[in-house]
Amino acid sequence: MEKDLKKLAPKDRLIFFEKLMQYVIPKQASQQVKLDFESLTDEQLQQIINDLIKDTEHENTD
């Protein structure tokens, strides 16, 4: 098998390894977050707001 791989063109070798990787590396699953803002306390809501503001300010400085 090693000899066969060496016979492949570099592009074909990469394609082969890419196809094998799907069996080795786990695929990233999509995640969904659902927040029920009505069940949060005022303090929790304020913390979320502060974190969002902080993240926005950080993005604007980059």
Coordinates of N, CA, C and O in Angstrom, one line a residue:
M1 N 0.8 -1.2 0.0 CA 0.0 0.0 0.0 C 0.9 1.3 0.0 O 0.5 2.2 -0.7
E2 N 2.0 1.2 0.7 CA 2.9 2.4 0.8 C 3.4 2.7 -0.6 O 3.5 3.8 -1.0
K3 N 3.8 1.6 -1.3 CA 4.3 1.8 -2.7 C 3.2 2.4 -3.6 O 3.5 3.3 -4.4
D4 N 2.0 2.0 -3.4 CA 0.9 2.5 -4.2 C 0.7 4.0 -3.9 O 0.5 4.8 -4.9
L5 N 0.8 4.4 -2.7 CA 0.7 5.8 -2.3 C 1.8 6.6 -2.9 O 1.5 7.8 -3.4
K6 N 3.0 6.1 -2.9 CA 4.1 6.9 -3.5 C 4.0 7.0 -5.0 O 4.5 8.0 -5.6
K7 N 3.2 6.1 -5.6 CA 3.0 6.2 -7.1 C 2.0 7.3 -7.5 O 2.0 7.8 -8.6
L8 N 1.2 7.7 -6.5 CA 0.2 8.7 -6.8 C 0.8 10.1 -6.9 O 1.8 10.4 -6.3
A9 N 0.2 10.9 -7.7 CA 0.6 12.3 -7.8 C 0.3 13.0 -6.5 O -0.6 12.6 -5.8
P10 N 1.1 14.0 -6.1 CA 0.9 14.7 -4.9 C -0.6 15.1 -4.7 O -1.1 15.0 -3.6
K11 N -1.2 15.7 -5.7 CA -2.6 16.1 -5.6 C -3.5 14.9 -5.3 O -4.4 15.0 -4.4
D12 N -3.3 13.8 -5.9 CA -4.1 12.6 -5.7 C -3.9 12.0 -4.3 O -4.8 11.5 -3.6
R13 N -2.7 12.1 -3.8 CA -2.3 11.7 -2.5 C -3.1 12.5 -1.4 O -3.6 11.9 -0.5
L14 N -3.1 13.8 -1.6 CA -3.8 14.6 -0.7 C -5.3 14.3 -0.7 O -6.0 14.3 0.4
I15 N -5.9 14.1 -1.9 CA -7.3 13.7 -2.0 C -7.6 12.4 -1.2 O -8.5 12.3 -0.5
F16 N -6.7 11.5 -1.4 CA -6.8 10.2 -0.7 C -6.8 10.4 0.8 O -7.7 9.8 1.5
F17 N -5.8 11.1 1.3 CA -5.7 11.4 2.8 C -6.9 12.2 3.3 O -7.4 11.9 4.4
E18 N -7.4 13.1 2.5 CA -8.6 13.9 2.9 C -9.8 13.0 3.1 O -10.6 13.1 4.0
K19 N -9.9 12.0 2.2 CA -11.1 11.1 2.3 C -10.9 10.2 3.5 O -11.9 9.8 4.1
L20 N -9.7 9.8 3.8 CA -9.5 8.9 5.0 C -9.7 9.7 6.3 O -10.2 9.1 7.3
M21 N -9.4 11.0 6.3 CA -9.6 11.8 7.5 C -11.0 11.8 8.1 O -11.2 11.9 9.3
Q22 N -12.0 11.6 7.2 CA -13.3 11.7 7.7 C -13.6 10.5 8.7 O -14.6 10.6 9.5
Y23 N -12.8 9.5 8.6 CA -13.0 8.3 9.5 C -12.1 8.5 10.8 O -12.3 7.7 11.7
V24 N -11.2 9.4 10.8 CA -10.3 9.6 11.9 C -10.7 10.8 12.8 O -10.7 10.8 14.0
I25 N -10.9 11.9 12.1 CA -11.2 13.2 12.8 C -12.7 13.4 12.9 O -13.4 13.3 11.9
P26 N -13.2 13.6 14.1 CA -14.7 13.8 14.2 C -15.1 15.1 13.5 O -14.4 16.1 13.5
K27 N -16.3 15.0 13.0 CA -16.9 16.2 12.3 C -17.5 17.1 13.4 O -18.0 16.6 14.3
Q28 N -17.4 18.3 13.1 CA -17.9 19.3 14.1 C -19.4 19.4 13.9 O -19.9 19.7 12.8
A29 N -20.1 19.2 14.9 CA -21.6 19.2 14.8 C -22.1 20.7 15.1 O -21.4 21.4 15.9
S30 N -23.1 21.1 14.5 CA -23.7 22.4 14.7 C -24.3 22.4 16.1 O -24.8 21.4 16.6
Q31 N -24.2 23.5 16.8 CA -24.8 23.7 18.1 C -25.8 24.8 18.1 O -25.7 25.8 17.4
Q32 N -26.8 24.6 18.8 CA -27.9 25.6 18.9 C -28.1 26.0 20.4 O -28.2 25.1 21.2
V33 N -28.1 27.3 20.6 CA -28.3 27.7 22.0 C -29.6 28.5 22.0 O -29.9 29.3 21.2
K34 N -30.4 28.1 23.0 CA -31.7 28.8 23.2 C -31.7 29.4 24.6 O -31.6 28.7 25.6
L35 N -31.9 30.7 24.6 CA -31.9 31.4 25.9 C -33.4 31.9 26.2 O -34.0 32.4 25.3
D36 N -33.8 31.6 27.4 CA -35.1 32.1 27.8 C -34.8 33.3 28.7 O -34.6 33.2 29.9
F37 N -34.8 34.5 28.1 CA -34.5 35.7 28.8 C -35.5 36.0 29.9 O -35.1 36.6 30.9
E38 N -36.7 35.5 29.8 CA -37.7 35.8 30.8 C -37.4 35.1 32.1 O -37.8 35.5 33.2
S39 N -36.6 34.0 32.1 CA -36.3 33.2 33.3 C -35.1 33.7 33.9 O -34.7 33.2 35.0
L40 N -34.3 34.6 33.3 CA -33.1 35.1 33.9 C -33.4 36.3 34.9 O -34.3 37.1 34.7
T41 N -32.5 36.4 35.9 CA -32.7 37.5 36.8 C -32.1 38.8 36.2 O -31.4 38.7 35.2
D42 N -32.4 39.9 36.8 CA -31.9 41.2 36.3 C -30.4 41.2 36.3 O -29.7 41.7 35.4
E43 N -29.8 40.6 37.3 CA -28.3 40.5 37.4 C -27.7 39.7 36.3 O -26.7 40.0 35.7
Q44 N -28.4 38.6 36.0 CA -27.9 37.7 34.9 C -28.0 38.5 33.6 O -27.1 38.4 32.7
L45 N -29.1 39.2 33.4 CA -29.3 39.9 32.1 C -28.2 41.0 32.0 O -27.7 41.2 31.0
Q46 N -28.0 41.7 33.1 CA -27.0 42.8 33.1 C -25.6 42.2 32.8 O -24.8 42.8 32.1
Q47 N -25.3 41.0 33.3 CA -24.0 40.4 33.0 C -23.9 40.1 31.5 O -22.8 40.3 30.9
I48 N -24.9 39.6 30.9 CA -24.9 39.3 29.5 C -24.7 40.5 28.7 O -23.9 40.6 27.8
I49 N -25.4 41.6 29.1 CA -25.2 42.9 28.4 C -23.8 43.4 28.5 O -23.2 43.8 27.6
N50 N -23.2 43.3 29.7 CA -21.8 43.8 30.0 C -20.9 42.9 29.1 O -19.9 43.5 28.6
D51 N -21.1 41.6 29.1 CA -20.2 40.8 28.3 C -20.3 41.1 26.8 O -19.2 41.1 26.1
L52 N -21.5 41.4 26.3 CA -21.6 41.7 24.9 C -20.9 43.1 24.6 O -20.3 43.2 23.6
I53 N -21.1 44.0 25.5 CA -20.5 45.3 25.3 C -18.9 45.2 25.3 O -18.2 45.7 24.4
K54 N -18.4 44.4 26.2 CA -17.0 44.1 26.3 C -16.5 43.5 25.0 O -15.4 43.9 24.5
D55 N -17.2 42.5 24.5 CA -16.8 41.8 23.3 C -16.8 42.7 22.1 O -15.9 42.7 21.3
T56 N -17.8 43.6 22.0 CA -17.9 44.6 20.9 C -16.8 45.6 21.0 O -16.2 45.9 20.0
E57 N -16.5 46.0 22.2 CA -15.4 47.0 22.3 C -14.1 46.3 22.0 O -13.2 47.0 21.3
H58 N -13.9 45.1 22.3 CA -12.7 44.4 22.0 C -12.5 44.2 20.5 O -11.4 44.3 20.0
E59 N -13.6 43.9 19.8 CA -13.6 43.7 18.4 C -13.2 45.0 17.7 O -12.6 45.1 16.6
N60 N -13.7 46.1 18.2 CA -13.5 47.4 17.6 C -12.0 47.9 17.8 O -11.6 48.8 17.0
T61 N -11.3 47.4 18.8 CA -9.9 47.8 19.0 C -9.0 47.0 18.1 O -7.8 47.4 18.0
D62 N -9.4 45.9 17.6 CA -8.5 45.0 16.8 C -8.4 45.6 15.4 O -9.0 46.2 14.7

